[in-house]
């Protein structure tokens, strides 16, 4: 089985409501879908959702890299030779992890379809029977976030994820008002998305809300400040999770050596897909770190890929693959029954792509073929 052609679609996924984090407000989500066809007629889908604030990649750049650089490089290769494909992509271009993730995910979809197995069986088999998802609440006023938290509980969610990072005084109040609104038993995770200026500001907020009993604080300092992350871990009893500060093996080694975090947030777009993500899980297990699989707010394609990884690995104890719930239109359907998401046992990613919606959301498209 060889890769015969790769079709690249630049899409914009419409959000139900704006998604607000410390560094940006999203009104829709730009993403790149790839459709890989093999010489025996199988089709696999992948996705790259770039974030210039996290991986340094843009929508336009990822489209160009896939259609002009990585796509031509992997034509003629066997999707089952995933390590060889990653090595070829590595030699072809440095970085570009989002573009590489799109190819990687499509290859796993193809491997699953060719072998008649769901992707999670290619990653170790099903470990978790079902996965719980949190309600992710964007940065709003403290009152509005508390109201959203109350509604989330009514909707059936059991866990909350709060976005903060714009103002340390307001952030303390946001956390406190949500805690007061939902009571002492609801798990609350807090994500600053690098929004706090330094470790001193982070420690001040964490000191203010220590009685709110949050489950963990995610990326409280700039991605490059591993020493600041370590300082926070040493000076607070609240578990610390690294997100934007962890991309691949290089950062993982530094985090482990410095004991700079308690938890890691793996995102396929940061590390380059399922194959390198599994490496990070194994390293975390050796170092005694727990894992989460996060999302750049991706369509059903990349979300399904992340869920397959999550369901296969004991070390992955949480996920935030809620992108499909945030879109008014999506390229495929997924089985969310709040607060759980369920994966089918169909081969590959286990989702059916709606070509009509894919074409409707596409602003440009290019096909790369073997000559």
mmCIF file of C-alpha atoms in Angstrom:
data_model
loop_
_atom_site.group_PDB
_atom_site.id
_atom_site.type_symbol
_atom_site.label_atom_id
_atom_site.label_comp_id
_atom_site.label_asym_id
_atom_site.label_seq_id
_atom_site.Cartn_x
_atom_site.Cartn_y
_atom_site.Cartn_z
ATOM 1 C CA UNK A 1 0.000 0.000 0.000
ATOM 2 C CA UNK A 2 1.452 3.330 -1.100
ATOM 3 C CA UNK A 3 0.322 6.948 -0.796
ATOM 4 C CA UNK A 4 -0.937 7.906 -4.260
ATOM 5 C CA UNK A 5 -2.364 11.391 -3.715
ATOM 6 C CA UNK A 6 -2.903 14.002 -0.990
ATOM 7 C CA UNK A 7 -5.678 16.579 -1.145
ATOM 8 C CA UNK A 8 -5.271 19.619 1.120
ATOM 9 C CA UNK A 9 -8.294 21.674 2.237
ATOM 10 C CA UNK A 10 -8.074 25.053 3.975
ATOM 11 C CA UNK A 11 -11.230 25.364 6.091
ATOM 12 C CA UNK A 12 -12.682 27.720 8.668
ATOM 13 C CA UNK A 13 -14.798 25.992 11.306
ATOM 14 C CA UNK A 14 -17.646 28.216 12.623
ATOM 15 C CA UNK A 15 -17.819 28.537 16.417
ATOM 16 C CA UNK A 16 -21.136 28.671 18.266
ATOM 17 C CA UNK A 17 -19.739 31.531 20.385
ATOM 18 C CA UNK A 18 -16.336 33.267 20.566
ATOM 19 C CA UNK A 19 -13.569 31.310 22.274
ATOM 20 C CA UNK A 20 -11.559 33.661 24.506
ATOM 21 C CA UNK A 21 -8.155 32.809 25.981
ATOM 22 C CA UNK A 22 -5.446 35.057 27.380
ATOM 23 C CA UNK A 23 -3.683 35.651 24.068
ATOM 24 C CA UNK A 24 -6.527 35.717 21.501
ATOM 25 C CA UNK A 25 -10.255 35.754 20.796
ATOM 26 C CA UNK A 26 -11.398 33.277 18.150
ATOM 27 C CA UNK A 27 -14.595 33.868 16.153
ATOM 28 C CA UNK A 28 -13.987 30.820 13.967
ATOM 29 C CA UNK A 29 -11.233 28.213 13.883
ATOM 30 C CA UNK A 30 -8.965 28.022 10.831
ATOM 31 C CA UNK A 31 -7.817 24.464 10.145
ATOM 32 C CA UNK A 32 -6.281 22.322 7.402
ATOM 33 C CA UNK A 33 -7.801 18.968 6.443
ATOM 34 C CA UNK A 34 -5.833 16.402 4.432
ATOM 35 C CA UNK A 35 -7.320 13.538 2.442
ATOM 36 C CA UNK A 36 -4.785 10.846 1.581
ATOM 37 C CA UNK A 37 -5.634 8.190 -1.018
ATOM 38 C CA UNK A 38 -3.561 5.044 -1.484
ATOM 39 C CA UNK A 39 -2.866 3.061 -4.633
ATOM 40 C CA UNK A 40 -5.388 0.430 -3.508
ATOM 41 C CA UNK A 41 -8.184 3.002 -3.135
ATOM 42 C CA UNK A 42 -8.257 3.498 0.645
ATOM 43 C CA UNK A 43 -8.823 7.025 1.936
ATOM 44 C CA UNK A 44 -7.543 8.437 5.231
ATOM 45 C CA UNK A 45 -8.211 11.842 6.750
ATOM 46 C CA UNK A 46 -5.962 14.001 8.899
ATOM 47 C CA UNK A 47 -6.075 17.509 10.319
ATOM 48 C CA UNK A 48 -3.671 20.254 11.259
ATOM 49 C CA UNK A 49 -5.057 23.113 13.376
ATOM 50 C CA UNK A 50 -2.277 25.710 13.627
ATOM 51 C CA UNK A 51 -1.902 28.303 16.362
ATOM 52 C CA UNK A 52 0.702 30.982 15.724
ATOM 53 C CA UNK A 53 0.814 31.724 19.459
ATOM 54 C CA UNK A 54 1.745 28.133 20.370
ATOM 55 C CA UNK A 55 3.567 26.404 17.516
ATOM 56 C CA UNK A 56 4.506 29.460 15.446
ATOM 57 C CA UNK A 57 2.516 28.174 12.467
ATOM 58 C CA UNK A 58 -0.194 30.023 10.564
ATOM 59 C CA UNK A 59 -3.188 28.736 8.622
ATOM 60 C CA UNK A 60 -1.729 29.962 5.349
ATOM 61 C CA UNK A 61 1.723 28.590 6.125
ATOM 62 C CA UNK A 62 0.439 25.146 7.136
ATOM 63 C CA UNK A 63 -1.565 24.936 3.902
ATOM 64 C CA UNK A 64 1.555 25.816 1.915
ATOM 65 C CA UNK A 65 3.802 23.365 3.787
ATOM 66 C CA UNK A 66 1.361 20.500 3.275
ATOM 67 C CA UNK A 67 0.611 21.195 -0.371
ATOM 68 C CA UNK A 68 4.116 22.169 -1.499
ATOM 69 C CA UNK A 69 6.619 20.558 0.895
ATOM 70 C CA UNK A 70 5.434 17.635 3.047
ATOM 71 C CA UNK A 71 2.747 16.345 0.699
ATOM 72 C CA UNK A 72 5.154 15.786 -2.211
ATOM 73 C CA UNK A 73 7.750 14.330 0.210
ATOM 74 C CA UNK A 74 5.555 11.439 1.394
ATOM 75 C CA UNK A 75 3.942 10.521 -1.935
ATOM 76 C CA UNK A 76 4.806 6.902 -2.701
ATOM 77 C CA UNK A 77 5.438 5.929 0.940
ATOM 78 C CA UNK A 78 3.652 3.175 2.850
ATOM 79 C CA UNK A 79 1.403 4.592 5.647
ATOM 80 C CA UNK A 80 2.375 1.629 7.853
ATOM 81 C CA UNK A 81 5.999 2.800 7.833
ATOM 82 C CA UNK A 82 5.095 5.588 10.223
ATOM 83 C CA UNK A 83 8.547 5.955 11.766
ATOM 84 C CA UNK A 84 10.084 6.218 8.315
ATOM 85 C CA UNK A 85 7.467 8.800 7.317
ATOM 86 C CA UNK A 86 8.263 10.904 10.389
ATOM 87 C CA UNK A 87 11.971 10.662 9.632
ATOM 88 C CA UNK A 88 11.324 11.773 6.040
ATOM 89 C CA UNK A 89 9.220 14.712 7.244
ATOM 90 C CA UNK A 90 11.918 15.637 9.780
ATOM 91 C CA UNK A 91 14.581 15.697 7.074
ATOM 92 C CA UNK A 92 12.301 17.657 4.755
ATOM 93 C CA UNK A 93 11.455 20.542 7.095
ATOM 94 C CA UNK A 94 12.338 21.567 10.642
ATOM 95 C CA UNK A 95 9.418 22.057 13.017
ATOM 96 C CA UNK A 96 6.070 22.438 11.225
ATOM 97 C CA UNK A 97 4.529 20.066 13.774
ATOM 98 C CA UNK A 98 0.934 20.936 12.890
ATOM 99 C CA UNK A 99 1.460 20.050 9.247
ATOM 100 C CA UNK A 100 3.222 16.829 10.258
ATOM 101 C CA UNK A 101 0.342 15.951 12.601
ATOM 102 C CA UNK A 102 -2.103 16.160 9.686
ATOM 103 C CA UNK A 103 -0.091 13.591 7.699
ATOM 104 C CA UNK A 104 0.427 11.391 10.786
ATOM 105 C CA UNK A 105 -3.293 11.278 11.659
ATOM 106 C CA UNK A 106 -4.269 10.418 8.086
ATOM 107 C CA UNK A 107 -1.703 7.589 8.062
ATOM 108 C CA UNK A 108 -3.166 6.124 11.268
ATOM 109 C CA UNK A 109 -6.655 6.362 9.741
ATOM 110 C CA UNK A 110 -5.346 4.439 6.737
ATOM 111 C CA UNK A 111 -3.542 1.849 8.873
ATOM 112 C CA UNK A 112 -6.723 1.219 10.814
ATOM 113 C CA UNK A 113 -8.850 0.881 7.695
ATOM 114 C CA UNK A 114 -6.312 -1.394 6.002
ATOM 115 C CA UNK A 115 -6.114 -3.703 9.034
ATOM 116 C CA UNK A 116 -9.799 -3.484 9.966
ATOM 117 C CA UNK A 117 -8.935 -2.087 13.405
ATOM 118 C CA UNK A 118 -9.817 1.104 15.305
ATOM 119 C CA UNK A 119 -6.806 3.355 15.781
ATOM 120 C CA UNK A 120 -6.731 2.719 19.530
ATOM 121 C CA UNK A 121 -5.884 -0.926 18.797
ATOM 122 C CA UNK A 122 -2.798 0.298 16.938
ATOM 123 C CA UNK A 123 -1.763 2.259 20.051
ATOM 124 C CA UNK A 124 -2.022 -0.499 22.642
ATOM 125 C CA UNK A 125 -5.722 -1.366 22.697
ATOM 126 C CA UNK A 126 -8.616 0.078 24.654
ATOM 127 C CA UNK A 127 -7.689 0.773 28.287
ATOM 128 C CA UNK A 128 -10.446 3.234 29.267
ATOM 129 C CA UNK A 129 -14.037 2.257 28.493
ATOM 130 C CA UNK A 130 -15.245 5.862 28.228
ATOM 131 C CA UNK A 131 -13.790 9.326 28.620
ATOM 132 C CA UNK A 132 -15.130 12.245 30.623
ATOM 133 C CA UNK A 133 -14.822 15.736 29.183
ATOM 134 C CA UNK A 134 -14.856 19.044 31.088
ATOM 135 C CA UNK A 135 -16.829 22.174 30.360
ATOM 136 C CA UNK A 136 -14.301 24.742 29.130
ATOM 137 C CA UNK A 137 -15.283 28.294 30.099
ATOM 138 C CA UNK A 138 -13.754 31.201 28.176
ATOM 139 C CA UNK A 139 -12.443 34.367 29.851
ATOM 140 C CA UNK A 140 -15.424 36.521 30.794
ATOM 141 C CA UNK A 141 -16.373 38.611 33.809
ATOM 142 C CA UNK A 142 -16.419 36.718 37.142
ATOM 143 C CA UNK A 143 -20.219 36.866 37.232
ATOM 144 C CA UNK A 144 -20.575 35.537 33.690
ATOM 145 C CA UNK A 145 -18.143 32.691 34.307
ATOM 146 C CA UNK A 146 -20.036 31.737 37.456
ATOM 147 C CA UNK A 147 -23.307 31.717 35.511
ATOM 148 C CA UNK A 148 -21.769 29.518 32.808
ATOM 149 C CA UNK A 149 -20.469 27.152 35.474
ATOM 150 C CA UNK A 150 -23.930 26.801 37.014
ATOM 151 C CA UNK A 151 -25.434 26.108 33.580
ATOM 152 C CA UNK A 152 -22.710 23.546 32.857
ATOM 153 C CA UNK A 153 -23.695 21.618 35.986
ATOM 154 C CA UNK A 154 -27.338 21.673 34.845
ATOM 155 C CA UNK A 155 -26.229 20.394 31.424
ATOM 156 C CA UNK A 156 -24.600 17.365 33.018
ATOM 157 C CA UNK A 157 -20.917 18.292 33.183
ATOM 158 C CA UNK A 158 -19.012 17.103 36.238
ATOM 159 C CA UNK A 159 -15.725 18.997 35.755
ATOM 160 C CA UNK A 160 -14.898 22.621 34.876
ATOM 161 C CA UNK A 161 -11.908 24.131 33.069
ATOM 162 C CA UNK A 162 -11.541 27.892 33.572
ATOM 163 C CA UNK A 163 -9.587 30.108 31.194
ATOM 164 C CA UNK A 164 -7.832 33.012 32.964
ATOM 165 C CA UNK A 165 -4.699 35.079 32.441
ATOM 166 C CA UNK A 166 -5.740 38.657 31.608
ATOM 167 C CA UNK A 167 -5.659 40.369 35.025
ATOM 168 C CA UNK A 168 -4.363 38.802 38.244
ATOM 169 C CA UNK A 169 -6.971 40.490 40.465
ATOM 170 C CA UNK A 170 -9.852 39.588 38.177
ATOM 171 C CA UNK A 171 -8.476 36.072 37.749
ATOM 172 C CA UNK A 172 -8.585 35.477 41.496
ATOM 173 C CA UNK A 173 -12.169 36.686 41.551
ATOM 174 C CA UNK A 174 -13.112 34.555 38.540
ATOM 175 C CA UNK A 175 -11.885 31.412 40.259
ATOM 176 C CA UNK A 176 -13.493 32.290 43.590
ATOM 177 C CA UNK A 177 -16.885 33.154 42.129
ATOM 178 C CA UNK A 178 -17.017 29.929 40.130
ATOM 179 C CA UNK A 179 -16.074 27.905 43.215
ATOM 180 C CA UNK A 180 -18.736 29.648 45.281
ATOM 181 C CA UNK A 181 -21.302 29.074 42.520
ATOM 182 C CA UNK A 182 -20.803 25.308 42.129
ATOM 183 C CA UNK A 183 -19.868 24.347 45.669
ATOM 184 C CA UNK A 184 -16.824 22.584 47.131
ATOM 185 C CA UNK A 185 -17.062 19.183 45.407
ATOM 186 C CA UNK A 186 -16.906 20.037 41.689
ATOM 187 C CA UNK A 187 -13.401 19.575 40.227
ATOM 188 C CA UNK A 188 -12.049 22.857 38.827
ATOM 189 C CA UNK A 189 -8.976 23.138 36.613
ATOM 190 C CA UNK A 190 -7.474 26.537 35.829
ATOM 191 C CA UNK A 191 -5.523 27.479 32.693
ATOM 192 C CA UNK A 192 -3.619 30.780 32.469
ATOM 193 C CA UNK A 193 -2.349 30.103 28.906
ATOM 194 C CA UNK A 194 0.920 31.986 29.667
ATOM 195 C CA UNK A 195 -1.132 35.063 30.584
ATOM 196 C CA UNK A 196 0.547 35.954 33.869
ATOM 197 C CA UNK A 197 3.668 38.104 33.601
ATOM 198 C CA UNK A 198 5.968 36.063 35.824
ATOM 199 C CA UNK A 199 6.147 33.489 38.594
ATOM 200 C CA UNK A 200 5.540 36.170 41.257
ATOM 201 C CA UNK A 201 2.170 37.098 39.724
ATOM 202 C CA UNK A 202 1.276 33.441 39.345
ATOM 203 C CA UNK A 203 2.141 32.699 42.972
ATOM 204 C CA UNK A 204 0.103 35.682 44.123
ATOM 205 C CA UNK A 205 -3.032 34.401 42.350
ATOM 206 C CA UNK A 206 -2.476 30.869 43.564
ATOM 207 C CA UNK A 207 -1.997 32.143 47.108
ATOM 208 C CA UNK A 208 -5.243 34.109 46.870
ATOM 209 C CA UNK A 209 -7.256 31.078 45.771
ATOM 210 C CA UNK A 210 -5.558 28.300 47.744
ATOM 211 C CA UNK A 211 -8.779 27.731 49.704
ATOM 212 C CA UNK A 212 -10.717 27.254 46.444
ATOM 213 C CA UNK A 213 -9.104 23.824 46.085
ATOM 214 C CA UNK A 214 -8.418 23.833 42.340
ATOM 215 C CA UNK A 215 -7.258 20.557 40.813
ATOM 216 C CA UNK A 216 -4.265 22.087 39.018
ATOM 217 C CA UNK A 217 -2.883 25.225 37.424
ATOM 218 C CA UNK A 218 -1.949 24.966 33.768
ATOM 219 C CA UNK A 219 0.828 26.967 32.087
ATOM 220 C CA UNK A 220 1.017 29.794 34.651
ATOM 221 C CA UNK A 221 4.101 31.395 33.007
ATOM 222 C CA UNK A 222 5.509 31.908 29.513
ATOM 223 C CA UNK A 223 6.157 28.750 27.512
ATOM 224 C CA UNK A 224 9.912 29.352 27.483
ATOM 225 C CA UNK A 225 10.140 29.863 31.264
ATOM 226 C CA UNK A 226 10.725 26.300 32.461
ATOM 227 C CA UNK A 227 12.622 27.642 35.498
ATOM 228 C CA UNK A 228 9.626 29.800 36.419
ATOM 229 C CA UNK A 229 7.399 26.746 36.131
ATOM 230 C CA UNK A 230 9.749 24.863 38.443
ATOM 231 C CA UNK A 231 9.677 27.720 40.972
ATOM 232 C CA UNK A 232 5.875 27.667 41.073
ATOM 233 C CA UNK A 233 5.853 23.898 41.500
ATOM 234 C CA UNK A 234 8.238 24.231 44.445
ATOM 235 C CA UNK A 235 6.299 27.019 46.171
ATOM 236 C CA UNK A 236 2.694 25.866 45.876
ATOM 237 C CA UNK A 237 0.813 22.749 46.877
ATOM 238 C CA UNK A 238 -1.366 23.097 43.771
ATOM 239 C CA UNK A 239 -0.263 20.642 41.046
ATOM 240 C CA UNK A 240 1.345 22.332 38.025
ATOM 241 C CA UNK A 241 0.658 21.319 34.412
ATOM 242 C CA UNK A 242 2.825 22.325 31.460
ATOM 243 C CA UNK A 243 1.102 22.926 28.113
ATOM 244 C CA UNK A 244 2.584 25.499 25.725
ATOM 245 C CA UNK A 245 5.998 24.848 27.287
ATOM 246 C CA UNK A 246 5.989 21.237 26.041
ATOM 247 C CA UNK A 247 6.250 20.421 22.363
ATOM 248 C CA UNK A 248 8.442 17.367 21.929
ATOM 249 C CA UNK A 249 11.360 15.369 23.290
ATOM 250 C CA UNK A 250 13.639 18.386 23.858
ATOM 251 C CA UNK A 251 11.271 20.152 26.271
ATOM 252 C CA UNK A 252 10.198 16.872 27.815
ATOM 253 C CA UNK A 253 13.787 16.080 28.751
ATOM 254 C CA UNK A 254 14.251 19.499 30.389
ATOM 255 C CA UNK A 255 10.964 19.242 32.302
ATOM 256 C CA UNK A 256 11.887 15.793 33.616
ATOM 257 C CA UNK A 257 15.463 16.725 34.556
ATOM 258 C CA UNK A 258 14.378 19.916 36.340
ATOM 259 C CA UNK A 259 11.259 18.322 37.856
ATOM 260 C CA UNK A 260 9.430 21.404 36.633
ATOM 261 C CA UNK A 261 5.867 20.042 36.436
ATOM 262 C CA UNK A 262 3.530 17.456 37.906
ATOM 263 C CA UNK A 263 1.455 16.961 34.782
ATOM 264 C CA UNK A 264 1.858 17.388 31.034
ATOM 265 C CA UNK A 265 -0.687 18.444 28.425
ATOM 266 C CA UNK A 266 0.008 16.650 25.145
ATOM 267 C CA UNK A 267 -1.387 18.155 21.964
ATOM 268 C CA UNK A 268 -0.979 16.422 18.625
ATOM 269 C CA UNK A 269 -0.396 19.769 16.923
ATOM 270 C CA UNK A 270 2.501 20.618 19.240
ATOM 271 C CA UNK A 271 4.361 17.316 18.944
ATOM 272 C CA UNK A 272 3.571 16.267 15.374
ATOM 273 C CA UNK A 273 0.869 13.612 15.657
ATOM 274 C CA UNK A 274 -0.018 10.324 17.324
ATOM 275 C CA UNK A 275 3.351 8.619 16.866
ATOM 276 C CA UNK A 276 5.423 11.264 18.725
ATOM 277 C CA UNK A 277 2.588 11.773 21.229
ATOM 278 C CA UNK A 278 2.839 8.114 22.264
ATOM 279 C CA UNK A 279 6.581 8.667 22.874
ATOM 280 C CA UNK A 280 5.749 11.531 25.251
ATOM 281 C CA UNK A 281 3.296 9.330 27.160
ATOM 282 C CA UNK A 282 5.974 6.661 27.642
ATOM 283 C CA UNK A 283 8.509 9.236 28.855
ATOM 284 C CA UNK A 284 5.933 10.650 31.273
ATOM 285 C CA UNK A 285 5.282 7.202 32.654
ATOM 286 C CA UNK A 286 8.982 6.652 33.346
ATOM 287 C CA UNK A 287 9.212 10.047 35.066
ATOM 288 C CA UNK A 288 6.075 9.622 37.167
ATOM 289 C CA UNK A 289 4.144 12.408 35.422
ATOM 290 C CA UNK A 290 0.455 12.143 34.593
ATOM 291 C CA UNK A 291 -0.838 13.126 31.172
ATOM 292 C CA UNK A 292 -3.712 14.960 29.574
ATOM 293 C CA UNK A 293 -4.511 15.159 25.880
ATOM 294 C CA UNK A 294 -5.564 18.651 24.917
ATOM 295 C CA UNK A 295 -6.749 20.333 21.756
ATOM 296 C CA UNK A 296 -6.283 23.460 19.663
ATOM 297 C CA UNK A 297 -10.116 23.338 19.316
ATOM 298 C CA UNK A 298 -10.039 20.882 16.439
ATOM 299 C CA UNK A 299 -12.697 19.347 14.210
ATOM 300 C CA UNK A 300 -13.940 15.795 14.629
ATOM 301 C CA UNK A 301 -10.895 14.479 12.743
ATOM 302 C CA UNK A 302 -8.076 15.556 15.063
ATOM 303 C CA UNK A 303 -10.391 15.285 18.084
ATOM 304 C CA UNK A 304 -11.068 11.634 17.244
ATOM 305 C CA UNK A 305 -7.333 11.012 16.871
ATOM 306 C CA UNK A 306 -6.636 12.488 20.303
ATOM 307 C CA UNK A 307 -9.437 10.434 21.818
ATOM 308 C CA UNK A 308 -8.033 7.212 20.362
ATOM 309 C CA UNK A 309 -4.722 7.988 22.060
ATOM 310 C CA UNK A 310 -6.461 8.889 25.317
ATOM 311 C CA UNK A 311 -8.533 5.729 25.444
ATOM 312 C CA UNK A 312 -5.487 3.509 24.792
ATOM 313 C CA UNK A 313 -3.144 4.800 27.509
ATOM 314 C CA UNK A 314 -3.493 4.266 31.250
ATOM 315 C CA UNK A 315 -1.167 7.223 31.924
ATOM 316 C CA UNK A 316 -3.557 9.639 30.195
ATOM 317 C CA UNK A 317 -5.970 10.533 32.970
ATOM 318 C CA UNK A 318 -7.857 13.446 31.426
ATOM 319 C CA UNK A 319 -8.645 15.002 28.061
ATOM 320 C CA UNK A 320 -10.069 18.249 26.765
ATOM 321 C CA UNK A 321 -11.106 17.173 23.280
ATOM 322 C CA UNK A 322 -14.224 19.331 23.204
ATOM 323 C CA UNK A 323 -13.724 21.092 19.858
ATOM 324 C CA UNK A 324 -16.660 19.367 18.111
ATOM 325 C CA UNK A 325 -19.035 20.669 20.799
ATOM 326 C CA UNK A 326 -17.925 24.233 20.072
ATOM 327 C CA UNK A 327 -18.686 24.285 16.339
ATOM 328 C CA UNK A 328 -21.999 25.029 14.649
ATOM 329 C CA UNK A 329 -20.849 22.934 11.667
ATOM 330 C CA UNK A 330 -18.356 20.095 11.604
ATOM 331 C CA UNK A 331 -16.936 17.750 8.979
ATOM 332 C CA UNK A 332 -18.048 14.640 10.909
ATOM 333 C CA UNK A 333 -20.213 13.623 13.864
ATOM 334 C CA UNK A 334 -18.920 12.321 17.184
ATOM 335 C CA UNK A 335 -20.751 10.553 20.000
ATOM 336 C CA UNK A 336 -20.854 13.041 22.886
ATOM 337 C CA UNK A 337 -23.228 12.257 25.731
ATOM 338 C CA UNK A 338 -22.362 14.881 28.350
ATOM 339 C CA UNK A 339 -20.166 14.485 30.322
ATOM 340 C CA UNK A 340 -18.790 11.563 28.288
ATOM 341 C CA UNK A 341 -17.537 11.006 24.764
ATOM 342 C CA UNK A 342 -17.608 7.547 23.223
ATOM 343 C CA UNK A 343 -15.512 6.087 20.417
ATOM 344 C CA UNK A 344 -16.808 3.475 18.008
ATOM 345 C CA UNK A 345 -14.949 0.278 17.184
ATOM 346 C CA UNK A 346 -15.061 0.989 13.448
ATOM 347 C CA UNK A 347 -11.747 0.774 11.579
ATOM 348 C CA UNK A 348 -9.452 3.818 11.507
ATOM 349 C CA UNK A 349 -10.620 6.964 13.252
ATOM 350 C CA UNK A 350 -14.166 5.584 13.193
ATOM 351 C CA UNK A 351 -15.825 8.711 11.814
ATOM 352 C CA UNK A 352 -17.639 9.394 8.532
ATOM 353 C CA UNK A 353 -16.555 12.569 6.755
ATOM 354 C CA UNK A 354 -19.371 14.728 5.385
ATOM 355 C CA UNK A 355 -17.866 15.761 2.054
ATOM 356 C CA UNK A 356 -20.637 18.289 1.435
ATOM 357 C CA UNK A 357 -19.848 20.219 4.623
ATOM 358 C CA UNK A 358 -16.102 19.849 4.041
ATOM 359 C CA UNK A 359 -16.449 21.458 0.615
ATOM 360 C CA UNK A 360 -18.782 24.132 2.004
ATOM 361 C CA UNK A 361 -16.227 25.177 4.648
ATOM 362 C CA UNK A 362 -13.252 25.029 2.237
ATOM 363 C CA UNK A 363 -11.806 28.301 0.981
ATOM 364 C CA UNK A 364 -9.029 26.721 -1.089
ATOM 365 C CA UNK A 365 -7.945 23.249 -2.056
ATOM 366 C CA UNK A 366 -4.969 21.615 -3.780
ATOM 367 C CA UNK A 367 -4.285 18.037 -4.823
ATOM 368 C CA UNK A 368 -0.774 16.563 -4.813
ATOM 369 C CA UNK A 369 -0.361 13.415 -6.925
ATOM 370 C CA UNK A 370 2.328 10.944 -7.778
ATOM 371 C CA UNK A 371 3.790 11.667 -11.185
#
